[in-house]
Short mmCIF file of C-alpha atoms and ligand atoms in Angstrom, two decimals:
data_model
loop_
_atom_site.label_atom_id
_atom_site.label_comp_id
_atom_site.label_asym_id
_atom_site.label_seq_id
_atom_site.Cartn_x
_atom_site.Cartn_y
_atom_site.Cartn_z
CA MET A 12 22.40 -21.95 -16.96
CA LYS A 13 20.93 -22.47 -13.51
CA LEU A 14 17.85 -20.32 -13.13
CA ASN A 15 15.89 -19.50 -10.00
CA GLU A 16 13.17 -22.15 -10.32
CA HIS A 17 10.90 -20.15 -8.07
CA PHE A 18 10.19 -17.68 -10.88
CA PHE A 19 8.44 -20.51 -12.70
CA GLU A 20 6.15 -21.01 -9.71
CA LEU A 21 4.72 -17.49 -10.06
CA LYS A 22 1.18 -17.21 -11.26
CA SER A 23 1.10 -15.09 -14.42
CA SER A 24 0.20 -11.49 -13.65
CA TYR A 25 -2.67 -11.60 -16.08
CA LEU A 26 -5.06 -9.32 -14.16
CA PHE A 27 -4.23 -5.92 -15.62
CA LYS A 28 -3.34 -7.47 -18.99
CA ARG A 29 -6.76 -9.09 -19.20
CA ILE A 30 -8.50 -5.89 -18.11
CA ALA A 31 -6.63 -3.97 -20.84
CA GLN A 32 -7.53 -6.62 -23.41
CA GLU A 33 -11.21 -6.63 -22.50
CA VAL A 34 -11.44 -2.84 -22.43
CA GLY A 35 -9.49 -2.65 -25.72
CA ALA A 36 -11.80 -5.16 -27.41
CA TYR A 37 -14.89 -3.31 -26.19
CA LYS A 38 -13.47 0.05 -27.31
CA GLY A 39 -12.63 -1.46 -30.71
CA ALA A 40 -16.22 -2.57 -31.19
CA ASN A 41 -17.67 0.63 -29.67
CA PRO A 42 -15.28 3.46 -30.61
CA GLY A 43 -17.62 6.14 -29.28
CA ALA A 44 -17.95 4.64 -25.79
CA ASP A 45 -17.05 7.03 -22.97
CA ILE A 46 -15.31 4.64 -20.63
CA ILE A 47 -14.73 5.66 -16.99
CA ARG A 48 -11.80 3.95 -15.33
CA LEU A 49 -12.41 3.30 -11.66
CA GLY A 50 -10.00 0.40 -11.59
CA ILE A 51 -6.74 2.26 -11.36
CA GLY A 52 -4.71 2.20 -8.15
CA ASP A 53 -2.66 5.18 -9.27
CA VAL A 54 -3.19 8.72 -8.07
CA THR A 55 -4.26 11.50 -10.44
CA ARG A 56 -3.98 14.72 -8.42
CA PRO A 57 -0.81 16.73 -9.17
CA LEU A 58 1.97 17.18 -6.62
CA ALA A 59 1.49 19.74 -3.86
CA PRO A 60 2.87 23.19 -4.79
CA ALA A 61 5.19 23.11 -1.73
CA VAL A 62 6.67 19.84 -3.02
CA VAL A 63 7.21 21.19 -6.53
CA ALA A 64 8.88 24.33 -5.15
CA ALA A 65 11.23 22.19 -3.02
CA MET A 66 12.12 20.05 -6.05
CA GLN A 67 12.85 23.12 -8.15
CA LYS A 68 15.01 24.63 -5.43
CA ALA A 69 16.92 21.38 -4.95
CA ALA A 70 17.41 20.96 -8.70
CA ALA A 71 18.86 24.48 -8.86
CA GLU A 72 21.23 23.66 -5.95
CA MET A 73 22.50 20.67 -7.89
CA GLY A 74 23.57 23.02 -10.70
CA VAL A 75 25.77 25.16 -8.45
CA LYS A 76 29.29 24.06 -7.42
CA GLU A 77 28.88 25.08 -3.77
CA THR A 78 25.59 23.27 -3.22
CA PHE A 79 26.00 20.29 -5.56
CA ARG A 80 25.55 16.89 -3.85
CA GLY A 81 26.88 13.51 -4.91
CA TYR A 82 26.25 10.26 -3.05
CA ASP A 83 24.22 10.45 0.13
CA ASP A 84 27.03 9.41 2.48
CA ASP A 85 24.72 7.95 5.12
CA GLY A 86 23.05 5.76 2.50
CA VAL A 87 19.90 5.56 4.60
CA GLY A 88 18.47 8.96 3.70
CA TYR A 89 19.55 12.49 4.58
CA LEU A 90 19.10 13.43 8.21
CA PHE A 91 16.80 16.34 7.21
CA LEU A 92 14.32 13.85 5.72
CA ARG A 93 14.59 11.27 8.50
CA GLU A 94 13.98 14.05 11.03
CA ALA A 95 10.93 15.18 9.06
CA ILE A 96 9.57 11.61 9.01
CA ALA A 97 10.24 11.15 12.75
CA GLY A 98 8.42 14.47 13.28
CA TYR A 99 5.45 13.18 11.28
CA TYR A 100 5.17 10.22 13.66
CA ALA A 101 5.73 12.44 16.70
CA GLN A 102 2.81 14.70 15.69
CA ARG A 103 0.59 11.66 16.21
CA GLY A 104 2.28 10.77 19.49
CA THR A 105 4.25 7.85 18.04
CA ALA A 106 7.92 7.73 18.98
CA VAL A 107 10.27 6.63 16.20
CA ASP A 108 13.98 7.42 16.35
CA VAL A 109 15.70 8.89 13.26
CA SER A 110 18.24 6.06 13.39
CA GLU A 111 15.42 3.54 12.88
CA ILE A 112 14.21 5.13 9.64
CA VAL A 113 15.68 3.97 6.34
CA VAL A 114 14.60 5.98 3.29
CA SER A 115 13.94 4.20 0.01
CA ASP A 116 12.41 4.66 -3.42
CA GLY A 117 9.08 3.26 -2.24
CA ALA A 118 7.27 0.57 -0.33
CA LYS A 119 7.31 -2.00 -3.11
CA SER A 120 11.12 -2.20 -3.16
CA ASP A 121 11.35 -2.48 0.62
CA LEU A 122 8.63 -5.12 0.83
CA GLY A 123 10.56 -7.27 -1.64
CA ASN A 124 14.06 -6.56 -0.35
CA ILE A 125 13.34 -7.02 3.36
CA LEU A 126 12.86 -10.75 2.73
CA GLU A 127 16.64 -11.04 2.35
CA LEU A 128 16.87 -10.68 6.13
CA PHE A 129 15.05 -13.95 6.71
CA ALA A 130 16.08 -17.56 6.18
CA THR A 131 14.76 -19.08 2.94
CA ASP A 132 12.59 -21.47 4.91
CA ALA A 133 11.01 -18.66 6.98
CA ALA A 134 7.28 -19.01 6.38
CA ALA A 135 5.06 -16.02 5.65
CA LEU A 136 1.46 -15.51 6.74
CA ILE A 137 -0.34 -13.56 4.02
CA PRO A 138 -3.94 -12.40 4.15
CA ASP A 139 -6.20 -13.30 1.25
CA PRO A 140 -7.23 -11.02 -0.45
CA VAL A 141 -4.33 -8.56 -0.44
CA TYR A 142 -1.86 -6.52 -2.51
CA PRO A 143 -0.37 -9.23 -4.77
CA ALA A 144 3.29 -8.23 -4.31
CA TYR A 145 3.47 -10.02 -0.93
CA VAL A 146 2.73 -13.38 -2.51
CA ASP A 147 4.92 -12.84 -5.56
CA THR A 148 7.99 -11.70 -3.61
CA ASN A 149 7.71 -14.69 -1.29
CA VAL A 150 7.27 -17.09 -4.20
CA MET A 151 10.30 -15.60 -6.00
CA SER A 152 12.51 -16.17 -3.00
CA GLY A 153 11.10 -19.58 -2.16
CA HIS A 154 9.45 -18.82 1.17
CA PRO A 155 6.62 -21.11 2.25
CA ILE A 156 3.33 -19.21 2.28
CA VAL A 157 0.43 -19.74 4.65
CA TYR A 158 -2.77 -17.88 3.84
CA ILE A 159 -5.15 -16.36 6.34
CA SER A 160 -8.67 -15.70 5.20
CA GLY A 161 -10.11 -12.21 4.99
CA ASN A 162 -13.84 -12.53 4.48
CA GLU A 163 -17.17 -10.90 5.18
CA GLU A 164 -17.48 -12.62 8.56
CA ASN A 165 -14.28 -11.02 9.86
CA GLY A 166 -14.82 -7.77 7.95
CA PHE A 167 -11.74 -8.61 5.86
CA LEU A 168 -9.65 -8.15 9.02
CA PRO A 169 -8.45 -11.61 10.02
CA LEU A 170 -7.22 -12.03 13.59
CA PRO A 171 -4.47 -14.36 14.85
CA ASP A 172 -5.06 -18.08 14.68
CA GLU A 173 -2.97 -20.43 16.86
CA ASN A 174 -3.04 -22.94 13.98
CA LEU A 175 -1.35 -20.45 11.67
CA VAL A 176 1.98 -19.64 13.28
CA THR A 177 4.67 -18.37 10.89
CA ASP A 178 7.96 -16.47 11.02
CA VAL A 179 6.70 -13.44 9.14
CA ILE A 180 3.19 -11.95 9.30
CA TYR A 181 1.97 -9.49 6.68
CA ILE A 182 -0.52 -6.86 7.74
CA CYS A 183 -1.80 -4.31 5.24
CA SER A 184 -3.91 -1.68 6.97
CA PRO A 185 -5.80 0.15 5.53
CA ASN A 186 -6.00 -2.79 3.20
CA ASN A 187 -5.58 -2.91 -0.52
CA PRO A 188 -7.98 -4.02 -1.99
CA THR A 189 -10.70 -4.22 0.70
CA GLY A 190 -10.21 -0.80 2.31
CA ALA A 191 -10.62 -2.39 5.76
CA ALA A 192 -8.49 -0.86 8.54
CA TYR A 193 -7.55 -2.55 11.81
CA SER A 194 -8.43 -0.90 15.10
CA ARG A 195 -5.70 -0.50 17.72
CA GLU A 196 -7.36 -3.18 19.78
CA GLN A 197 -7.27 -5.68 16.90
CA LEU A 198 -3.64 -4.86 16.18
CA ARG A 199 -2.83 -5.42 19.82
CA ALA A 200 -3.96 -9.03 19.35
CA TRP A 201 -1.52 -9.38 16.44
CA VAL A 202 1.33 -7.77 18.39
CA ASP A 203 0.76 -10.04 21.40
CA PHE A 204 0.58 -13.06 19.09
CA ALA A 205 3.80 -12.11 17.26
CA ASN A 206 5.65 -11.51 20.52
CA ALA A 207 4.41 -14.81 21.96
CA HIS A 208 5.58 -16.78 18.91
CA GLY A 209 8.75 -14.88 18.00
CA SER A 210 7.21 -13.81 14.68
CA VAL A 211 7.88 -10.53 12.95
CA ILE A 212 5.03 -8.40 11.61
CA LEU A 213 5.61 -6.61 8.31
CA PHE A 214 3.16 -3.76 8.58
CA ASP A 215 2.35 -2.01 5.31
CA ALA A 216 1.12 1.49 6.13
CA ALA A 217 1.05 2.75 2.53
CA TYR A 218 -2.54 4.02 2.99
CA GLU A 219 -2.21 5.46 6.52
CA GLY A 220 -2.93 8.96 5.19
CA PHE A 221 -6.52 7.89 4.49
CA VAL A 222 -7.35 6.79 8.05
CA ARG A 223 -10.22 8.81 9.48
CA ASP A 224 -11.60 6.56 12.24
CA GLU A 225 -10.24 7.56 15.64
CA THR A 226 -10.05 3.91 16.65
CA ALA A 227 -8.05 2.81 13.60
CA ALA A 228 -4.26 2.75 13.81
CA ARG A 229 -2.07 4.62 11.36
CA SER A 230 1.12 2.94 12.50
CA ILE A 231 1.87 -0.39 14.12
CA PHE A 232 4.07 1.54 16.54
CA GLU A 233 0.95 2.96 18.18
CA ILE A 234 0.56 -0.48 19.71
CA PRO A 235 2.35 -1.33 22.99
CA GLY A 236 4.81 -4.18 22.50
CA SER A 237 5.20 -3.58 18.75
CA ARG A 238 8.82 -2.47 18.97
CA THR A 239 9.96 -6.03 19.70
CA CYS A 240 7.97 -7.63 16.86
CA ALA A 241 7.25 -5.26 13.99
CA ILE A 242 8.71 -3.54 10.96
CA GLU A 243 6.73 -0.78 9.25
CA VAL A 244 6.94 -0.03 5.55
CA CYS A 245 5.49 3.26 4.40
CA SER A 246 5.26 5.30 1.24
CA LEU A 247 4.66 8.77 -0.08
CA SER A 248 2.89 7.36 -3.13
CA LYS A 249 -0.62 7.78 -1.84
CA LEU A 250 -0.11 10.35 0.92
CA ALA A 251 1.63 12.80 -1.40
CA GLY A 252 1.06 11.50 -4.92
CA PHE A 253 4.65 10.28 -5.28
CA THR A 254 3.85 7.24 -7.46
CA GLY A 255 5.98 8.75 -10.22
CA VAL A 256 8.49 10.56 -7.97
CA ARG A 257 9.29 7.49 -5.82
CA ALA A 258 9.97 7.76 -2.10
CA GLY A 259 9.14 5.74 0.96
CA TRP A 260 10.73 4.45 4.13
CA THR A 261 10.97 1.49 6.46
CA VAL A 262 11.14 1.66 10.24
CA VAL A 263 13.03 -1.13 12.02
CA PRO A 264 12.97 -0.57 15.80
CA LYS A 265 16.26 -0.98 17.64
CA GLU A 266 14.70 -3.52 20.01
CA LEU A 267 13.66 -5.90 17.22
CA ALA A 268 15.91 -8.97 17.43
CA ASP A 269 15.85 -12.73 16.89
CA SER A 270 15.78 -15.23 19.77
CA ALA A 271 19.59 -15.02 20.01
CA GLY A 272 19.33 -11.27 20.54
CA ARG A 273 20.65 -10.34 17.09
CA ALA A 274 19.14 -7.00 16.03
CA LEU A 275 17.51 -6.58 12.61
CA LEU A 276 18.17 -2.85 12.17
CA PRO A 277 21.92 -3.23 11.44
CA LEU A 278 21.11 -6.02 8.97
CA TRP A 279 18.64 -3.82 7.10
CA VAL A 280 21.04 -0.88 7.05
CA ARG A 281 23.78 -3.19 5.80
CA ARG A 282 21.51 -4.63 3.12
CA GLN A 283 20.44 -1.22 1.89
CA THR A 284 23.88 0.37 1.93
CA THR A 285 25.34 -2.64 0.09
CA LYS A 286 22.73 -2.96 -2.63
CA PHE A 287 21.14 0.49 -2.92
CA ASN A 288 22.77 3.88 -3.29
CA GLY A 289 19.97 5.97 -1.93
CA VAL A 290 17.22 8.24 -3.18
CA SER A 291 18.12 11.33 -5.20
CA TYR A 292 18.74 14.56 -3.29
CA VAL A 293 16.00 16.34 -5.26
CA THR A 294 13.47 13.64 -4.30
CA GLN A 295 14.52 13.72 -0.66
CA ARG A 296 14.01 17.50 -0.55
CA ALA A 297 10.60 16.98 -2.18
CA ALA A 298 9.76 14.36 0.44
CA GLU A 299 10.89 16.68 3.23
CA ALA A 300 8.50 19.33 1.89
CA VAL A 301 5.57 16.89 2.23
CA PHE A 302 6.01 17.05 6.00
CA SER A 303 6.16 20.85 6.24
CA PRO A 304 2.90 22.34 7.60
CA GLU A 305 2.14 23.81 4.18
CA GLY A 306 3.02 20.59 2.33
CA LEU A 307 0.94 18.41 4.63
CA ALA A 308 -2.06 20.73 4.34
CA GLN A 309 -1.83 20.63 0.54
CA CYS A 310 -1.45 16.83 0.47
CA ARG A 311 -4.44 16.51 2.78
CA GLU A 312 -6.51 18.56 0.34
CA ASN A 313 -5.76 15.95 -2.31
CA LEU A 314 -6.66 13.12 0.09
CA ALA A 315 -9.93 14.89 0.91
CA TYR A 316 -10.64 15.14 -2.82
CA TYR A 317 -10.29 11.36 -3.19
CA GLN A 318 -12.26 10.79 0.00
CA GLN A 319 -15.19 12.75 -1.44
CA ASN A 320 -15.14 10.44 -4.44
CA ALA A 321 -15.05 7.41 -2.15
CA GLN A 322 -18.00 8.73 -0.17
CA LEU A 323 -20.05 9.32 -3.32
CA LEU A 324 -19.32 5.81 -4.60
CA SER A 325 -20.17 4.31 -1.23
CA GLU A 326 -23.47 6.26 -1.03
CA THR A 327 -24.33 5.21 -4.57
CA LEU A 328 -23.72 1.54 -3.85
CA GLY A 329 -25.75 1.94 -0.67
CA LYS A 330 -28.71 3.29 -2.66
CA LEU A 331 -28.43 0.33 -4.99
CA GLY A 332 -28.33 -2.08 -2.06
CA ILE A 333 -24.91 -3.39 -3.13
CA LYS A 334 -22.94 -4.67 -0.16
CA HIS A 335 -19.56 -3.01 0.07
CA PHE A 336 -16.59 -2.44 2.35
CA GLY A 337 -13.90 0.22 2.69
CA GLY A 338 -14.09 3.72 1.27
CA LYS A 339 -13.92 5.39 4.67
CA ASN A 340 -10.29 4.89 5.73
CA SER A 341 -9.14 4.08 2.25
CA PRO A 342 -9.34 5.11 -1.39
CA TYR A 343 -10.69 1.65 -2.20
CA ILE A 344 -14.23 0.35 -2.24
CA TRP A 345 -14.65 -3.39 -2.20
CA LEU A 346 -18.05 -4.47 -3.38
CA LYS A 347 -19.78 -7.79 -3.40
CA CYS A 348 -20.85 -8.52 -6.95
CA PRO A 349 -24.65 -8.50 -7.02
CA ASN A 350 -26.77 -11.52 -7.99
CA GLY A 351 -24.00 -13.96 -7.11
CA LEU A 352 -21.94 -12.96 -10.16
CA ASP A 353 -18.26 -13.82 -10.17
CA SER A 354 -15.66 -11.03 -10.41
CA TRP A 355 -15.19 -11.22 -14.18
CA ALA A 356 -18.90 -11.52 -14.97
CA TYR A 357 -19.61 -8.35 -12.98
CA PHE A 358 -16.56 -6.64 -14.51
CA ASP A 359 -18.06 -7.45 -17.93
CA TYR A 360 -21.48 -6.15 -16.94
CA LEU A 361 -20.03 -2.85 -15.70
CA LEU A 362 -17.87 -2.45 -18.80
CA LYS A 363 -20.56 -3.25 -21.34
CA GLU A 364 -23.69 -1.89 -19.67
CA LYS A 365 -22.28 1.08 -17.76
CA ASN A 366 -18.94 1.71 -19.50
CA ILE A 367 -17.22 1.62 -16.11
CA VAL A 368 -13.99 -0.27 -15.48
CA GLY A 369 -13.37 -1.81 -12.06
CA THR A 370 -10.79 -4.35 -10.91
CA PRO A 371 -12.01 -7.94 -10.50
CA GLY A 372 -11.38 -8.99 -6.90
CA GLU A 373 -10.12 -12.37 -7.99
CA GLY A 374 -6.82 -10.69 -8.92
CA PHE A 375 -6.09 -10.14 -5.20
CA GLY A 376 -6.45 -13.75 -4.10
CA LYS A 377 -8.84 -16.67 -4.07
CA ASN A 378 -11.12 -14.95 -1.53
CA GLY A 379 -11.48 -12.00 -3.88
CA ASP A 380 -13.67 -13.91 -6.28
CA GLY A 381 -17.20 -12.55 -6.22
CA TYR A 382 -15.92 -9.05 -5.38
CA LEU A 383 -14.79 -6.05 -7.38
CA ARG A 384 -12.59 -3.10 -6.39
CA LEU A 385 -13.49 0.45 -7.31
CA THR A 386 -11.09 3.29 -6.61
CA SER A 387 -11.61 6.91 -5.74
CA PHE A 388 -8.49 8.10 -7.56
CA GLY A 389 -10.45 9.49 -10.52
CA THR A 390 -11.67 13.05 -10.98
CA HIS A 391 -14.86 14.32 -9.31
CA GLU A 392 -16.43 14.69 -12.74
CA ALA A 393 -15.69 11.09 -13.78
CA THR A 394 -16.80 9.73 -10.39
CA GLU A 395 -20.05 11.71 -10.48
CA LYS A 396 -20.74 10.49 -13.99
CA ALA A 397 -20.02 6.92 -12.93
CA ALA A 398 -22.35 7.28 -9.93
CA ALA A 399 -25.15 8.58 -12.17
CA ARG A 400 -24.66 5.70 -14.60
CA LEU A 401 -24.76 3.16 -11.79
CA LEU A 402 -28.03 4.61 -10.53
CA ALA A 403 -29.63 4.80 -13.99
CA GLN A 404 -31.79 1.78 -14.76
N1 PLP B 29 1.72 -1.34 -0.51
C1 PLP B 29 0.46 -1.37 -0.94
C2 PLP B 29 -0.58 -1.99 -0.08
C3 PLP B 29 0.11 -0.83 -2.18
O1 PLP B 29 -1.16 -0.88 -2.62
C4 PLP B 29 1.12 -0.24 -2.98
C5 PLP B 29 0.82 0.34 -4.29
O2 PLP B 29 -0.25 0.34 -4.81
C6 PLP B 29 2.42 -0.26 -2.49
C7 PLP B 29 2.69 -0.82 -1.26
C8 PLP B 29 3.54 0.28 -3.31
O3 PLP B 29 3.92 1.53 -2.91
P1 PLP B 29 5.11 2.30 -3.58
O4 PLP B 29 4.54 3.12 -4.69
O5 PLP B 29 5.67 3.12 -2.48
O6 PLP B 29 6.12 1.32 -4.09
#
């Protein structure tokens, strides 16, 4: 048996296992404890009614001979959905052609699969801290990784460094876990850098729905010059609560090509149509409904709900004098553990003294140590209770 040795280079994904163990042990010893989980990255609000209605209608169509659908012949997503996605960009003044949109079952799959387009020795620039899937997918496929430091000095928004030139550049904005979002001006520096060095930016816009600052970008394609250097991966998981439904998309501009002029879009379409048979019709109709005026308004109500939680947590930390980032353009709040505690020590303090569960920052990279991530995906009631407990002496 010849195994892929790179799997053995992966760091064990102990973060959530250890959290579960520690919470389980505490619960075992304190069965009556009312534990509030502010560590989860999963949404809790139900799907928008317009989305549910579209799913029900599509499911009924599938049960009728005349409207039944089999394989999606295009393999890249039904035109009705790609038009709805292009319309979503157009509403914000960003031009994306339907032929550049490839629908998938979510951002995580695309982020992993897109690496097949690049040579094994193509190096990746990955911010630290960040969503751990970038590192793991690159390790699995043997790509060299170069880290770029996100830290307090740069507001967790590192800018290009001439000493760190790679083939692929990951940008996650708004960022998981820090909640920091790049301004258009900052992204322009990345776009110019990528164009100058022939690098390709993989822009993860999974949290674009949370952007509130006028100066922050919601898509890399808002930036002049991005069409020759960037791919955007996006998701309905957070915008529309599709974590359990599964839908997302990737935009590969027609102009994006290597130095020999070979375009990436046909490669991505070929990859997807060879190895993936598309997203279910029912899900694609549900996704289409997200972009209807009614669907978008309902999804935005859910985002506003989470944003209220984020604001309350941020205000609470402010009152306590705890330094923190994010929470404004993101569901995540990234706090600096007080009194110089490391991530796990502060996690332990919150669990045992306040019965609140956060996510130790160390799980998102070396630079995450000394930080902890709280999320706003809980209920108002739980978040208010957590805020009161934090403030209580
Ligand atoms: N990108 C980031 C930054 C995320 O935090 C997540 C999920 O938490 C994903 C992508 C995955 O999205 P999806 O549910 O569409 O696979």
